[in-house]
């Protein structure tokens, strides 16, 4: 109750104007939809029970990725991460997550049809390509934007990411983050992203972090000088869009 | 039902992201229906508002981006030919509320959402952090900066619009 905002007129005005309306009708609609879905599922289960399995003795072994494959040590990284993997992502996501990036690159994963119309893949790729082609704007701030301060910052320290000024995981929905671009010019297909500058050559890349179910599977436009490399990290999809042939940053991501 | 217990919070998240209370209910409904189809991804024991919140934020962000693109297209078409309606005289509280809403619109999405969650539905910082997937310190910082900016915009001495005095 000692909160300074509790009794001031601004807070009172916010409560007057932005208190949630009566959501009873909405709650009822959702409850009905949930009930309907439950009944459908029960019906499906009942139907399944009536239909004998075709090959009841056949055991299907799910494919498992070899956690050691592909992401082991390897190459000396020479990049300076202008943005960090920041564990700001990690806190709420930490339950049952691997401690290191041990998933292999993935080619494609099924896309949720209801969210990702086919055109979005091309559009997402076009945005990423256009963003990287600017080439000179990372990681300054766009005029008029107030990017949030990164919680942690990173840089290269003997080939390993370390913290430095100027970077951080950004939330692209917010004023372009600190992507150095006007909020309206690009609509990058990611919930969060890392801006990356490889050392010593200085090429710029971007690593997008997206939940698997919102992954638009971006496709770069024909003739793009960039390539997309993908990886899974826990329940997230990462893709590094880079002018290089191989990803340099993905293996350093941790939750 | 878990949804019933979270609907107010989720509504606030939607409104915080889009900045428009009129769209809040539609977004929450769309998100709830979407989430219903993905209930198998919800882990029992984990935070239901946080799980639902990701759908709400995703759809709200999409909605906001659509609105921004529409607005840019309108701006590119030149000034509107529709004359602005003259502002009717308002009582001081209505005037102040309007200025507060304008000041709120200048905040970043995170600042606005955190401020509404803290002020309107009175969540603790830890709850905001869980919901928006950010460290508690960041949630606190967003609220603090949001309040500071709102106050600076609404100070009587300020020349910045909105400039009407705090009553």
CSV table of C-alpha atoms in Angstrom, one decimal:
chain,number,residue,atom,x,y,z
A,1,UNK,CA,0.0,0.0,0.0
A,2,UNK,CA,3.0,2.2,0.1
A,3,UNK,CA,3.1,2.1,-3.7
A,4,UNK,CA,3.4,5.7,-4.9
A,5,UNK,CA,1.1,5.1,-7.7
A,6,UNK,CA,-1.7,3.8,-5.6
A,7,UNK,CA,-3.5,7.0,-4.7
A,8,UNK,CA,-2.5,9.5,-7.3
A,9,UNK,CA,-5.0,11.0,-9.7
A,10,UNK,CA,-3.3,9.3,-12.7
A,11,UNK,CA,-3.8,5.9,-11.2
A,12,UNK,CA,-7.4,6.8,-10.3
A,13,UNK,CA,-8.0,7.9,-13.9
A,14,UNK,CA,-6.5,4.7,-15.3
A,15,UNK,CA,-8.8,2.7,-13.1
A,16,UNK,CA,-11.8,4.7,-14.3
A,17,UNK,CA,-10.9,4.2,-17.9
A,18,UNK,CA,-9.2,0.9,-18.1
A,19,UNK,CA,-10.8,-1.3,-15.6
A,20,UNK,CA,-11.9,-4.5,-17.4
A,21,UNK,CA,-15.5,-4.6,-18.4
A,22,UNK,CA,-17.8,-7.3,-17.3
A,23,UNK,CA,-16.4,-10.3,-19.1
A,24,UNK,CA,-19.1,-12.7,-18.0
A,25,UNK,CA,-20.5,-13.1,-21.5
A,26,UNK,CA,-17.1,-13.8,-22.9
A,27,UNK,CA,-16.3,-16.3,-20.1
A,28,UNK,CA,-19.6,-18.0,-20.9
A,29,UNK,CA,-18.8,-18.3,-24.6
A,30,UNK,CA,-15.4,-19.7,-23.9
A,31,UNK,CA,-16.8,-22.2,-21.4
A,32,UNK,CA,-19.3,-23.3,-23.9
A,33,UNK,CA,-16.6,-23.7,-26.6
A,34,UNK,CA,-14.5,-25.7,-24.1
A,35,UNK,CA,-17.4,-27.9,-23.3
A,36,UNK,CA,-18.1,-28.5,-27.0
A,37,UNK,CA,-14.5,-29.3,-27.6
A,38,UNK,CA,-14.5,-31.7,-24.7
A,39,UNK,CA,-17.5,-33.5,-26.0
A,40,UNK,CA,-16.0,-33.7,-29.4
A,41,UNK,CA,-12.9,-35.3,-28.0
A,42,UNK,CA,-14.9,-37.8,-26.0
A,43,UNK,CA,-16.9,-38.7,-29.1
A,44,UNK,CA,-13.6,-39.2,-31.0
A,45,UNK,CA,-12.2,-41.4,-28.3
A,46,UNK,CA,-15.4,-43.4,-28.2
A,47,UNK,CA,-15.2,-43.8,-32.0
A,48,UNK,CA,-11.6,-44.9,-31.7
A,49,UNK,CA,-12.5,-47.5,-29.2
A,50,UNK,CA,-15.1,-48.9,-31.6
A,51,UNK,CA,-12.5,-49.1,-34.3
A,52,UNK,CA,-9.9,-51.8,-33.7
A,53,UNK,CA,-6.3,-50.8,-34.3
A,54,UNK,CA,-5.0,-52.0,-37.6
A,55,UNK,CA,-1.7,-53.3,-36.4
A,56,UNK,CA,-1.9,-53.6,-32.6
A,57,UNK,CA,1.4,-55.3,-32.2
A,58,UNK,CA,3.4,-52.8,-34.1
A,59,UNK,CA,5.6,-50.6,-32.0
A,60,UNK,CA,6.4,-47.2,-33.3
A,61,UNK,CA,9.6,-45.8,-32.0
A,62,UNK,CA,9.7,-42.0,-32.2
A,63,UNK,CA,12.7,-40.5,-33.9
A,64,UNK,CA,15.1,-38.9,-31.5
A,65,UNK,CA,17.7,-36.4,-32.3
A,66,UNK,CA,21.2,-37.2,-31.1
A,67,UNK,CA,21.9,-34.4,-28.7
A,68,UNK,CA,25.5,-34.5,-29.3
A,69,UNK,CA,25.2,-34.2,-33.0
A,70,UNK,CA,25.8,-30.9,-34.7
A,71,UNK,CA,26.2,-28.6,-31.7
A,72,UNK,CA,29.3,-29.8,-30.1
A,73,UNK,CA,32.3,-27.7,-29.9
A,74,UNK,CA,33.9,-27.0,-32.9
A,75,UNK,CA,34.8,-23.9,-34.4
A,76,UNK,CA,36.3,-21.0,-33.0
A,77,UNK,CA,33.8,-18.4,-32.9
A,78,UNK,CA,34.7,-15.1,-34.0
A,79,UNK,CA,31.8,-13.0,-33.5
A,80,UNK,CA,31.0,-10.2,-31.3
A,81,UNK,CA,27.5,-10.5,-30.2
A,82,UNK,CA,25.9,-7.2,-30.2
A,83,UNK,CA,23.1,-8.7,-28.4
A,84,UNK,CA,22.9,-11.3,-25.7
A,85,UNK,CA,21.0,-14.3,-25.0
A,86,UNK,CA,19.8,-12.9,-22.2
A,87,UNK,CA,18.5,-14.8,-19.5
A,88,UNK,CA,15.6,-12.4,-19.4
A,89,UNK,CA,14.2,-15.0,-21.6
A,90,UNK,CA,15.1,-17.7,-19.3
A,91,UNK,CA,13.4,-17.0,-16.1
A,92,UNK,CA,9.8,-17.8,-17.0
A,93,UNK,CA,10.9,-20.4,-19.5
A,94,UNK,CA,13.3,-22.3,-17.3
A,95,UNK,CA,11.0,-25.1,-16.4
A,96,UNK,CA,12.1,-28.3,-18.1
A,97,UNK,CA,14.4,-26.6,-20.5
A,98,UNK,CA,17.8,-28.0,-21.5
A,99,UNK,CA,20.7,-26.2,-20.0
A,100,UNK,CA,22.4,-25.9,-23.3
A,101,UNK,CA,21.5,-25.7,-26.9
A,102,UNK,CA,21.7,-29.4,-27.8
A,103,UNK,CA,19.1,-29.6,-30.5
A,104,UNK,CA,20.1,-30.2,-34.0
A,105,UNK,CA,19.3,-27.8,-36.8
A,106,UNK,CA,15.9,-28.6,-38.1
A,107,UNK,CA,14.8,-28.3,-41.6
A,108,UNK,CA,11.1,-27.7,-41.3
A,109,UNK,CA,8.5,-28.2,-38.8
A,110,UNK,CA,4.8,-28.3,-39.4
A,111,UNK,CA,3.2,-24.9,-39.4
A,112,UNK,CA,0.0,-24.1,-37.7
A,113,UNK,CA,-2.3,-23.5,-40.6
A,114,UNK,CA,-4.7,-21.3,-38.7
A,115,UNK,CA,-2.0,-18.8,-38.0
A,116,UNK,CA,0.4,-18.9,-40.8
A,117,UNK,CA,-1.0,-18.4,-44.2
A,118,UNK,CA,1.4,-19.4,-47.0
A,119,UNK,CA,2.1,-15.9,-48.0
A,120,UNK,CA,3.5,-15.0,-44.6
A,121,UNK,CA,6.6,-17.1,-45.2
A,122,UNK,CA,7.6,-15.0,-48.2
A,123,UNK,CA,6.6,-11.8,-46.4
A,124,UNK,CA,8.6,-12.7,-43.3
A,125,UNK,CA,11.7,-13.5,-45.5
A,126,UNK,CA,11.3,-10.2,-47.4
A,127,UNK,CA,11.3,-8.3,-44.1
A,128,UNK,CA,14.4,-10.0,-42.8
A,129,UNK,CA,16.2,-9.5,-46.1
A,130,UNK,CA,15.3,-5.9,-46.2
A,131,UNK,CA,16.3,-5.4,-42.6
A,132,UNK,CA,19.7,-6.8,-43.1
A,133,UNK,CA,20.3,-5.0,-46.3
A,134,UNK,CA,20.2,-1.7,-44.5
A,135,UNK,CA,23.7,-2.7,-43.3
A,136,UNK,CA,24.7,0.3,-41.3
A,137,UNK,CA,22.1,0.9,-38.7
A,138,UNK,CA,22.9,-1.6,-36.0
A,139,UNK,CA,22.6,-1.1,-33.2
A,140,UNK,CA,21.8,2.6,-33.0
A,141,UNK,CA,18.4,3.7,-31.8
A,142,UNK,CA,15.7,5.0,-34.1
A,143,UNK,CA,14.6,8.5,-33.7
A,144,UNK,CA,11.5,8.7,-31.6
A,145,UNK,CA,11.9,5.2,-30.3
A,146,UNK,CA,12.6,4.5,-26.7
A,147,UNK,CA,14.0,1.0,-26.7
A,148,UNK,CA,14.0,-0.8,-23.4
A,149,UNK,CA,17.4,-1.1,-21.7
A,150,UNK,CA,18.7,-4.6,-22.1
A,151,UNK,CA,18.9,-6.5,-18.9
A,152,UNK,CA,22.3,-7.8,-19.8
A,153,UNK,CA,24.7,-7.0,-22.5
A,154,UNK,CA,27.2,-9.1,-24.2
A,155,UNK,CA,30.3,-9.2,-26.3
A,156,UNK,CA,33.0,-11.6,-27.4
A,157,UNK,CA,35.5,-12.6,-24.7
A,158,UNK,CA,38.0,-15.0,-26.2
A,159,UNK,CA,35.4,-16.4,-28.6
A,160,UNK,CA,32.7,-16.8,-26.0
A,161,UNK,CA,29.8,-14.4,-25.6
A,162,UNK,CA,30.3,-12.0,-22.9
A,163,UNK,CA,28.4,-8.9,-21.9
A,164,UNK,CA,29.0,-5.6,-23.6
A,165,UNK,CA,27.2,-2.3,-24.1
A,166,UNK,CA,24.9,-1.9,-26.9
A,167,UNK,CA,23.0,-5.0,-27.2
A,168,UNK,CA,20.4,-7.3,-25.7
A,169,UNK,CA,17.5,-9.3,-26.6
A,170,UNK,CA,14.9,-7.0,-28.0
A,171,UNK,CA,11.3,-7.3,-28.2
A,172,UNK,CA,10.6,-6.3,-31.7
A,173,UNK,CA,7.0,-5.6,-31.2
A,174,UNK,CA,8.1,-2.6,-29.1
A,175,UNK,CA,9.0,0.3,-31.2
A,176,UNK,CA,11.4,-1.7,-33.2
A,177,UNK,CA,13.4,-2.4,-30.1
A,178,UNK,CA,16.9,-1.1,-30.5
A,179,UNK,CA,17.1,-2.3,-34.0
A,180,UNK,CA,18.0,1.1,-35.2
A,181,UNK,CA,15.1,1.2,-37.6
A,182,UNK,CA,11.9,3.1,-37.7
A,183,UNK,CA,9.2,1.1,-36.0
A,184,UNK,CA,7.0,1.1,-39.0
A,185,UNK,CA,9.5,0.1,-41.7
A,186,UNK,CA,10.0,-3.5,-40.8
A,187,UNK,CA,7.8,-6.1,-39.2
A,188,UNK,CA,10.3,-8.8,-38.3
A,189,UNK,CA,8.9,-12.2,-37.8
A,190,UNK,CA,10.0,-12.9,-34.2
A,191,UNK,CA,8.9,-12.4,-30.7
A,192,UNK,CA,12.5,-11.5,-29.8
A,193,UNK,CA,15.7,-11.1,-31.7
A,194,UNK,CA,19.4,-10.7,-31.3
A,195,UNK,CA,21.4,-8.4,-33.4
A,196,UNK,CA,24.7,-9.9,-34.2
A,197,UNK,CA,27.9,-8.5,-35.6
A,198,UNK,CA,30.6,-11.1,-36.4
A,199,UNK,CA,34.1,-10.3,-35.5
A,200,UNK,CA,36.5,-9.4,-37.0
A,201,UNK,CA,34.8,-8.9,-40.3
A,202,UNK,CA,31.8,-7.1,-39.0
A,203,UNK,CA,29.1,-8.7,-41.0
A,204,UNK,CA,25.7,-8.3,-39.5
A,205,UNK,CA,23.2,-10.9,-38.9
A,206,UNK,CA,20.0,-11.3,-36.9
A,207,UNK,CA,18.9,-14.2,-34.8
A,208,UNK,CA,15.1,-14.5,-34.3
A,209,UNK,CA,13.6,-16.3,-31.4
A,210,UNK,CA,10.0,-17.4,-31.9
A,211,UNK,CA,7.7,-19.9,-30.4
A,212,UNK,CA,7.2,-22.9,-32.5
A,213,UNK,CA,3.6,-22.4,-33.0
A,214,UNK,CA,4.0,-18.9,-34.3
A,215,UNK,CA,6.9,-19.7,-36.5
A,216,UNK,CA,6.3,-18.2,-40.0
A,217,UNK,CA,9.0,-20.3,-41.7
A,218,UNK,CA,10.5,-17.3,-43.4
A,219,UNK,CA,11.7,-17.8,-47.0
A,220,UNK,CA,14.2,-15.3,-48.3
A,221,UNK,CA,13.5,-13.7,-51.6
A,222,UNK,CA,15.2,-15.1,-54.7
A,223,UNK,CA,18.7,-13.6,-55.0
A,224,UNK,CA,19.0,-12.7,-51.4
A,225,UNK,CA,22.6,-12.7,-50.2
A,226,UNK,CA,21.6,-14.2,-46.9
A,227,UNK,CA,20.8,-17.7,-45.7
A,228,UNK,CA,18.6,-18.9,-42.9
A,229,UNK,CA,19.8,-21.5,-40.5
A,230,UNK,CA,17.3,-22.9,-38.0
A,231,UNK,CA,17.5,-24.6,-34.7
A,232,UNK,CA,15.2,-25.7,-31.9
A,233,UNK,CA,15.8,-24.6,-28.4
A,234,UNK,CA,13.4,-26.1,-25.9
A,235,UNK,CA,10.0,-25.1,-27.2
A,236,UNK,CA,11.4,-22.3,-29.2
A,237,UNK,CA,12.5,-22.0,-32.8
A,238,UNK,CA,15.6,-20.0,-33.6
A,239,UNK,CA,16.7,-18.8,-36.9
A,240,UNK,CA,19.9,-17.0,-37.8
A,241,UNK,CA,19.8,-15.0,-40.9
A,242,UNK,CA,23.3,-14.4,-42.0
A,243,UNK,CA,25.5,-13.5,-45.0
A,244,UNK,CA,27.7,-16.4,-44.1
A,245,UNK,CA,27.3,-20.0,-45.2
A,246,UNK,CA,27.2,-21.4,-41.6
A,247,UNK,CA,25.5,-20.2,-38.5
A,248,UNK,CA,27.8,-18.7,-36.0
A,249,UNK,CA,25.6,-17.6,-33.2
A,250,UNK,CA,23.0,-20.3,-32.8
A,251,UNK,CA,25.2,-22.7,-30.9
A,252,UNK,CA,25.8,-20.1,-28.2
A,253,UNK,CA,22.2,-19.6,-27.3
A,254,UNK,CA,21.2,-20.9,-23.9
A,255,UNK,CA,18.0,-20.8,-22.0
B,1,UNK,CA,-12.4,-22.5,-14.7
B,2,UNK,CA,-8.9,-21.2,-15.2
B,3,UNK,CA,-9.9,-18.8,-17.9
B,4,UNK,CA,-12.6,-17.2,-15.7
B,5,UNK,CA,-10.0,-16.4,-13.1
B,6,UNK,CA,-7.6,-14.9,-15.6
B,7,UNK,CA,-9.9,-13.1,-18.0
B,8,UNK,CA,-9.5,-9.6,-16.4
B,9,UNK,CA,-5.7,-9.9,-16.5
B,10,UNK,CA,-5.7,-11.1,-20.0
B,11,UNK,CA,-7.9,-8.3,-21.1
B,12,UNK,CA,-5.5,-5.9,-19.5
B,13,UNK,CA,-2.6,-7.4,-21.4
B,14,UNK,CA,-4.5,-7.1,-24.7
B,15,UNK,CA,-5.4,-3.5,-24.0
B,16,UNK,CA,-1.9,-2.7,-22.9
B,17,UNK,CA,-0.5,-4.0,-26.2
B,18,UNK,CA,-3.0,-2.5,-28.6
B,19,UNK,CA,-3.6,0.6,-26.6
B,20,UNK,CA,-7.3,0.4,-27.2
B,21,UNK,CA,-9.8,-0.9,-24.7
B,22,UNK,CA,-12.4,-1.5,-27.4
B,23,UNK,CA,-10.4,-4.3,-28.9
B,24,UNK,CA,-9.5,-6.0,-25.7
B,25,UNK,CA,-12.4,-8.4,-25.5
B,26,UNK,CA,-12.2,-9.5,-29.1
B,27,UNK,CA,-8.5,-10.3,-28.8
B,28,UNK,CA,-9.0,-12.2,-25.6
B,29,UNK,CA,-11.8,-14.2,-27.2
B,30,UNK,CA,-9.8,-15.0,-30.2
B,31,UNK,CA,-6.8,-16.0,-28.1
B,32,UNK,CA,-8.9,-18.2,-25.9
B,33,UNK,CA,-10.4,-20.0,-28.8
B,34,UNK,CA,-6.9,-20.4,-30.3
B,35,UNK,CA,-5.6,-21.7,-27.0
B,36,UNK,CA,-8.4,-24.1,-26.6
B,37,UNK,CA,-7.2,-25.9,-29.7
B,38,UNK,CA,-3.7,-26.2,-28.2
B,39,UNK,CA,-4.6,-27.2,-24.7
B,40,UNK,CA,-2.3,-30.2,-25.0
B,41,UNK,CA,0.6,-27.7,-24.8
B,42,UNK,CA,-0.4,-26.5,-21.4
B,43,UNK,CA,1.5,-28.1,-18.7
B,44,UNK,CA,-0.6,-28.8,-15.5
B,45,UNK,CA,1.0,-27.0,-12.7
B,46,UNK,CA,2.4,-24.2,-14.8
B,47,UNK,CA,0.9,-20.7,-14.9
B,48,UNK,CA,-2.3,-20.6,-16.9
B,49,UNK,CA,-2.3,-16.8,-17.3
B,50,UNK,CA,1.3,-16.9,-18.6
B,51,UNK,CA,0.4,-19.7,-21.0
B,52,UNK,CA,-2.7,-17.9,-22.2
B,53,UNK,CA,-0.9,-14.6,-22.1
B,54,UNK,CA,1.4,-15.6,-24.9
B,55,UNK,CA,-1.6,-16.1,-27.2
B,56,UNK,CA,-3.1,-12.8,-26.1
B,57,UNK,CA,0.1,-10.9,-26.7
B,58,UNK,CA,0.7,-12.5,-30.1
B,59,UNK,CA,-2.7,-11.7,-31.4
B,60,UNK,CA,-2.7,-8.2,-29.8
B,61,UNK,CA,0.7,-7.5,-31.4
B,62,UNK,CA,-0.6,-8.7,-34.7
B,63,UNK,CA,-3.6,-6.4,-34.3
B,64,UNK,CA,-1.4,-3.5,-33.4
B,65,UNK,CA,0.8,-4.0,-36.4
B,66,UNK,CA,-2.2,-4.2,-38.6
B,67,UNK,CA,-3.5,-0.9,-37.2
B,68,UNK,CA,-0.2,0.7,-37.6
B,69,UNK,CA,0.1,-0.4,-41.2
B,70,UNK,CA,-3.4,0.9,-41.9
B,71,UNK,CA,-2.6,4.2,-40.2
B,72,UNK,CA,0.6,4.6,-42.3
B,73,UNK,CA,-1.4,3.9,-45.4
B,74,UNK,CA,-3.9,6.6,-44.4
B,75,UNK,CA,-1.1,9.0,-43.7
B,76,UNK,CA,0.5,8.3,-47.0
B,77,UNK,CA,-2.7,9.2,-48.7
B,78,UNK,CA,-2.5,12.7,-47.3
B,79,UNK,CA,-4.5,14.6,-44.8
B,80,UNK,CA,-7.9,13.4,-44.1
B,81,UNK,CA,-10.7,15.3,-45.8
B,82,UNK,CA,-13.0,14.6,-42.9
B,83,UNK,CA,-13.1,17.7,-40.7
B,84,UNK,CA,-12.3,17.2,-37.1
B,85,UNK,CA,-15.3,17.5,-34.9
B,86,UNK,CA,-15.0,20.5,-32.6
B,87,UNK,CA,-14.1,19.5,-29.1
B,88,UNK,CA,-17.0,19.9,-26.9
B,89,UNK,CA,-16.5,21.4,-23.5
B,90,UNK,CA,-15.9,18.8,-21.0
B,91,UNK,CA,-15.8,18.7,-17.3
B,92,UNK,CA,-12.4,18.7,-15.7
B,93,UNK,CA,-12.4,15.0,-14.9
B,94,UNK,CA,-13.3,14.0,-18.4
B,95,UNK,CA,-10.7,16.4,-19.7
B,96,UNK,CA,-8.1,14.9,-17.4
B,97,UNK,CA,-9.1,11.4,-18.3
B,98,UNK,CA,-8.7,12.2,-22.0
B,99,UNK,CA,-5.2,13.5,-21.3
B,100,UNK,CA,-4.3,10.5,-19.2
B,101,UNK,CA,-5.4,8.3,-22.1
B,102,UNK,CA,-3.3,10.3,-24.5
B,103,UNK,CA,-0.3,10.1,-22.2
B,104,UNK,CA,-0.8,6.4,-21.9
B,105,UNK,CA,-0.7,6.1,-25.6
B,106,UNK,CA,2.8,7.6,-25.7
B,107,UNK,CA,4.2,4.8,-23.6
B,108,UNK,CA,5.9,1.7,-25.0
B,109,UNK,CA,3.8,-1.4,-25.2
B,110,UNK,CA,5.7,-3.0,-22.3
B,111,UNK,CA,5.4,0.1,-20.2
B,112,UNK,CA,1.7,0.5,-20.8
B,113,UNK,CA,1.0,-3.1,-20.2
B,114,UNK,CA,3.0,-3.3,-17.0
B,115,UNK,CA,1.4,0.0,-15.7
B,116,UNK,CA,-2.1,-1.3,-16.4
B,117,UNK,CA,-1.5,-4.6,-14.8
B,118,UNK,CA,0.0,-3.0,-11.7
B,119,UNK,CA,-2.5,-0.1,-11.4
B,120,UNK,CA,-5.7,-1.5,-12.7
B,121,UNK,CA,-5.7,-5.2,-11.8
B,122,UNK,CA,-3.1,-4.7,-9.0
B,123,UNK,CA,-0.8,-7.5,-9.8
B,124,UNK,CA,2.4,-7.9,-7.9
B,125,UNK,CA,5.6,-7.4,-9.9
B,126,UNK,CA,6.4,-11.1,-9.7
B,127,UNK,CA,3.0,-11.9,-11.3
B,128,UNK,CA,3.5,-9.3,-14.0
B,129,UNK,CA,7.0,-10.8,-14.7
B,130,UNK,CA,5.5,-14.3,-15.0
B,131,UNK,CA,2.8,-13.1,-17.2
B,132,UNK,CA,4.9,-11.1,-19.6
B,133,UNK,CA,8.0,-13.3,-19.4
B,134,UNK,CA,10.4,-10.7,-18.1
B,135,UNK,CA,12.4,-10.4,-14.9
B,136,UNK,CA,10.6,-8.8,-12.0
B,137,UNK,CA,13.1,-6.0,-12.0
B,138,UNK,CA,12.2,-5.2,-15.6
B,139,UNK,CA,8.5,-5.1,-14.8
B,140,UNK,CA,9.3,-2.8,-11.9
B,141,UNK,CA,11.4,-0.6,-14.2
B,142,UNK,CA,8.6,-0.4,-16.8
B,143,UNK,CA,6.1,0.7,-14.2
B,144,UNK,CA,8.4,3.2,-12.7
B,145,UNK,CA,9.3,4.7,-16.1
B,146,UNK,CA,5.7,4.7,-17.2
B,147,UNK,CA,4.6,6.6,-14.1
B,148,UNK,CA,7.4,9.1,-14.4
B,149,UNK,CA,6.6,9.7,-18.1
B,150,UNK,CA,2.9,10.0,-17.4
B,151,UNK,CA,3.6,12.5,-14.6
B,152,UNK,CA,5.9,14.6,-16.7
B,153,UNK,CA,3.4,14.7,-19.5
B,154,UNK,CA,0.5,15.6,-17.2
B,155,UNK,CA,2.3,18.2,-15.1
B,156,UNK,CA,0.5,21.6,-15.1
B,157,UNK,CA,3.7,23.5,-15.8
B,158,UNK,CA,4.6,21.3,-18.7
B,159,UNK,CA,4.3,22.6,-22.2
B,160,UNK,CA,4.2,19.2,-23.6
B,161,UNK,CA,0.8,18.0,-24.8
B,162,UNK,CA,-1.2,16.7,-23.1
B,163,UNK,CA,-0.7,19.6,-20.7
B,164,UNK,CA,-3.9,20.0,-18.7
B,165,UNK,CA,-3.3,20.0,-15.0
B,166,UNK,CA,-3.7,17.0,-12.8
B,167,UNK,CA,-6.8,17.8,-10.8
